[in-house]
Amino acid sequence: AFGQRFFLFDGRSFRDTKNGIMFGTEQLDWFFRHKNGGTGPMWLMMGSQFFGAYDKKESYEGKAPNEFKQLLSEISQWESPATFVAGDKHFSELMS
């Protein structure tokens, strides 16, 4: 869509929060392979919160911290800007 890239993540099917997994290896590998798919802005979307480990609610950062750090580390190496969009109906927040 006009050079922008949209990634819709499944935060439920591969989830194993006891072992710190939200997206799982297969889904993350798929995402990392697409880093050369363009240089436009990236929109990362899922139904749960990405950030919010400071609040004991369900979030990627809080439930799978090592996997989340891996995602952020990978994205920080790309030139494209990234926007995280969460669809959690119980929580709203704008962060920079």
Coordinates of N, CA and C in Angstrom, one line a residue:
A1 N 0.9 -1.2 0.0 CA 0.0 0.0 0.0 C 0.9 1.2 0.0
F2 N 1.1 1.8 -1.2 CA 1.9 3.0 -1.3 C 3.3 2.9 -0.7
G3 N 3.9 1.7 -0.8 CA 5.3 1.5 -0.3 C 5.3 1.1 1.2
Q4 N 4.2 1.2 1.9 CA 4.1 0.8 3.3 C 3.9 -0.7 3.4
R5 N 4.5 -1.3 4.5 CA 4.4 -2.7 4.6 C 3.6 -3.0 5.9
F6 N 2.6 -3.9 5.8 CA 1.8 -4.3 6.9 C 2.0 -5.7 7.3
F7 N 2.3 -6.0 8.6 CA 2.6 -7.3 9.1 C 1.5 -7.6 10.2
L8 N 0.7 -8.6 10.0 CA -0.3 -8.9 10.9 C 0.1 -10.2 11.7
F9 N 0.4 -10.0 12.9 CA 1.0 -11.1 13.7 C -0.1 -11.9 14.5
D10 N 0.1 -13.2 14.6 CA -0.8 -14.0 15.4 C -0.1 -14.2 16.8
G11 N -0.7 -13.6 17.8 CA -0.2 -13.6 19.1 C -0.8 -14.7 20.0
R12 N -1.6 -15.6 19.4 CA -2.3 -16.6 20.1 C -1.9 -18.0 19.8
S13 N -1.8 -18.3 18.5 CA -1.6 -19.7 18.0 C -0.3 -20.4 18.5
F14 N 0.7 -19.6 18.6 CA 2.1 -20.1 18.9 C 2.5 -19.7 20.4
R15 N 1.6 -19.1 21.1 CA 1.9 -18.6 22.4 C 2.1 -19.8 23.4
D16 N 3.2 -19.6 24.2 CA 3.6 -20.4 25.3 C 4.3 -19.6 26.3
T17 N 3.5 -18.8 27.1 CA 4.1 -17.8 28.0 C 4.9 -18.4 29.1
K18 N 4.6 -19.6 29.4 CA 5.4 -20.3 30.5 C 6.9 -20.4 30.0
N19 N 7.1 -20.5 28.7 CA 8.4 -20.7 28.1 C 8.8 -19.4 27.4
G20 N 8.1 -18.3 27.6 CA 8.5 -17.0 27.1 C 8.3 -16.9 25.6
I21 N 7.2 -17.5 25.0 CA 7.0 -17.5 23.6 C 5.6 -16.8 23.3
M22 N 5.6 -15.9 22.4 CA 4.4 -15.2 22.0 C 4.2 -15.5 20.5
F23 N 5.2 -15.2 19.6 CA 5.1 -15.4 18.2 C 5.6 -16.7 17.7
G24 N 6.7 -17.2 18.4 CA 7.3 -18.5 18.0 C 8.3 -18.3 16.9
T25 N 9.2 -19.2 16.8 CA 10.3 -19.2 15.8 C 9.9 -19.1 14.4
E26 N 8.9 -19.9 14.0 CA 8.4 -19.9 12.6 C 7.9 -18.5 12.2
Q27 N 7.1 -17.9 13.0 CA 6.5 -16.6 12.7 C 7.6 -15.5 12.7
L28 N 8.5 -15.5 13.6 CA 9.5 -14.5 13.6 C 10.5 -14.7 12.5
D29 N 10.8 -15.9 12.1 CA 11.7 -16.2 11.0 C 11.0 -15.6 9.7
W30 N 9.7 -15.9 9.6 CA 9.0 -15.3 8.4 C 9.1 -13.8 8.3
F31 N 8.9 -13.2 9.5 CA 9.0 -11.7 9.5 C 10.4 -11.2 9.2
F32 N 11.4 -11.8 9.8 CA 12.8 -11.4 9.5 C 13.2 -11.6 8.1
R33 N 12.7 -12.6 7.4 CA 13.0 -12.9 6.0 C 12.5 -11.7 5.1
H34 N 11.5 -11.0 5.6 CA 10.9 -10.0 4.7 C 11.5 -8.6 4.9
K35 N 12.6 -8.5 5.6 CA 13.2 -7.2 5.8 C 13.7 -6.6 4.6
N36 N 14.0 -7.5 3.6 CA 14.5 -6.9 2.3 C 13.3 -6.7 1.3
G37 N 12.1 -6.8 1.8 CA 10.9 -6.7 1.0 C 10.5 -5.2 0.7
G38 N 11.3 -4.3 1.0 CA 11.1 -2.9 0.8 C 11.7 -2.0 1.8
T39 N 11.6 -0.7 1.6 CA 12.2 0.2 2.6 C 11.1 1.2 3.2
G40 N 9.9 1.0 2.8 CA 8.8 1.8 3.3 C 8.5 1.5 4.8
P41 N 7.7 2.4 5.4 CA 7.4 2.2 6.8 C 6.7 0.8 7.0
M42 N 7.0 0.3 8.2 CA 6.4 -1.0 8.6 C 5.3 -0.8 9.7
W43 N 4.2 -1.5 9.5 CA 3.2 -1.5 10.5 C 3.1 -2.9 11.1
L44 N 3.4 -3.0 12.4 CA 3.4 -4.3 13.0 C 2.1 -4.4 13.9
M45 N 1.2 -5.3 13.6 CA -0.1 -5.3 14.2 C -0.4 -6.7 14.8
M46 N -1.0 -6.6 16.0 CA -1.6 -7.8 16.6 C -2.7 -7.4 17.6
G47 N -3.4 -8.4 18.1 CA -4.5 -8.2 18.9 C -4.2 -7.9 20.4
S48 N -3.0 -8.3 20.8 CA -2.5 -8.0 22.2 C -1.6 -6.8 22.2
Q49 N -1.2 -6.4 23.4 CA -0.3 -5.3 23.5 C 1.1 -5.7 23.2
F50 N 1.9 -4.8 22.6 CA 3.3 -5.1 22.4 C 4.1 -4.7 23.7
F51 N 3.8 -3.4 24.1 CA 4.6 -2.9 25.3 C 3.7 -2.9 26.5
G52 N 4.3 -2.7 27.6 CA 3.5 -2.7 28.9 C 3.9 -3.6 30.0
A53 N 5.2 -4.0 30.0 CA 5.6 -4.9 31.0 C 5.5 -4.3 32.4
Y54 N 5.5 -3.0 32.5 CA 5.4 -2.3 33.8 C 4.0 -2.4 34.4
D55 N 3.0 -2.8 33.5 CA 1.6 -3.0 34.0 C 1.4 -4.5 33.9
K56 N 1.0 -5.2 34.9 CA 0.9 -6.6 35.0 C -0.1 -7.3 34.0
K57 N -0.6 -6.5 33.1 CA -1.6 -7.0 32.1 C -0.8 -7.8 31.0
E58 N -1.6 -8.4 30.1 CA -1.0 -9.2 29.1 C -0.3 -8.4 28.0
S59 N 1.0 -8.5 27.8 CA 1.7 -7.8 26.8 C 2.8 -8.7 26.3
Y60 N 3.2 -8.5 25.1 CA 4.4 -9.2 24.5 C 5.6 -8.9 25.3
E61 N 5.9 -7.7 25.7 CA 7.0 -7.3 26.4 C 7.0 -8.0 27.8
G62 N 5.9 -8.1 28.4 CA 5.8 -8.7 29.8 C 5.7 -10.2 29.8
K63 N 5.1 -10.8 28.8 CA 4.9 -12.3 28.8 C 6.0 -13.1 28.1
A64 N 6.7 -12.4 27.1 CA 7.8 -13.1 26.4 C 8.9 -12.1 26.2
P65 N 9.6 -11.7 27.3 CA 10.5 -10.6 27.2 C 11.7 -10.9 26.4
N66 N 12.3 -12.1 26.4 CA 13.5 -12.3 25.5 C 13.1 -12.4 24.1
E67 N 12.0 -13.0 23.7 CA 11.5 -13.0 22.3 C 11.2 -11.5 21.9
F68 N 10.6 -10.7 22.7 CA 10.3 -9.3 22.4 C 11.6 -8.6 22.2
K69 N 12.6 -8.8 23.0 CA 13.9 -8.1 22.8 C 14.6 -8.5 21.5
Q70 N 14.4 -9.8 21.1 CA 14.9 -10.2 19.9 C 14.3 -9.5 18.7
L71 N 13.0 -9.3 18.8 CA 12.2 -8.6 17.7 C 12.7 -7.1 17.6
L72 N 12.8 -6.5 18.8 CA 13.2 -5.1 18.8 C 14.7 -4.9 18.3
S73 N 15.5 -5.9 18.7 CA 16.9 -5.8 18.2 C 17.0 -5.9 16.7
E74 N 16.2 -6.8 16.1 CA 16.2 -7.0 14.7 C 15.7 -5.8 14.0
I75 N 14.6 -5.2 14.5 CA 14.0 -4.1 13.9 C 14.9 -2.8 13.9
S76 N 15.6 -2.7 15.0 CA 16.5 -1.6 15.2 C 17.6 -1.5 14.2
Q77 N 17.9 -2.6 13.5 CA 19.0 -2.7 12.5 C 18.5 -2.3 11.1
W78 N 17.2 -2.2 11.0 CA 16.6 -1.8 9.7 C 16.5 -0.3 9.5
E79 N 16.5 0.1 8.3 CA 16.4 1.5 8.0 C 14.9 2.0 8.0
S80 N 14.0 1.1 7.9 CA 12.6 1.5 7.8 C 12.1 1.8 9.2
P81 N 11.2 2.9 9.2 CA 10.5 3.1 10.5 C 9.5 2.1 10.8
A82 N 9.3 1.8 12.1 CA 8.3 0.8 12.5 C 7.3 1.4 13.4
T83 N 6.0 1.1 13.2 CA 4.9 1.5 14.1 C 4.2 0.2 14.6
F84 N 4.1 0.2 15.9 CA 3.4 -1.0 16.6 C 2.0 -0.6 16.8
V85 N 1.1 -1.5 16.3 CA -0.4 -1.2 16.5 C -1.0 -2.4 17.2
A86 N -1.6 -2.2 18.4 CA -2.2 -3.3 19.1 C -3.7 -3.1 19.2
G87 N -4.4 -4.2 19.2 CA -5.9 -4.2 19.2 C -6.5 -4.5 20.5
D88 N -5.8 -4.4 21.6 CA -6.3 -4.7 22.9 C -7.5 -3.8 23.3
K89 N -8.6 -4.3 23.5 CA -9.8 -3.4 23.8 C -9.8 -2.9 25.2
H90 N -8.9 -3.4 26.1 CA -9.0 -3.0 27.5 C -7.9 -1.9 27.8
F91 N -7.1 -1.5 26.9 CA -6.0 -0.7 27.2 C -5.6 0.2 26.0
S92 N -5.4 1.5 26.2 CA -4.9 2.4 25.2 C -3.7 3.2 25.7
E93 N -2.8 3.4 24.8 CA -1.6 4.2 25.2 C -0.9 4.7 23.9
L94 N -0.4 5.9 23.9 CA 0.5 6.4 22.9 C 1.9 6.5 23.4
M95 N 2.8 5.9 22.7 CA 4.2 6.0 23.2 C 5.1 6.5 22.0
S96 N 6.2 7.1 22.3 CA 7.1 7.5 21.3 C 8.5 6.8 21.5

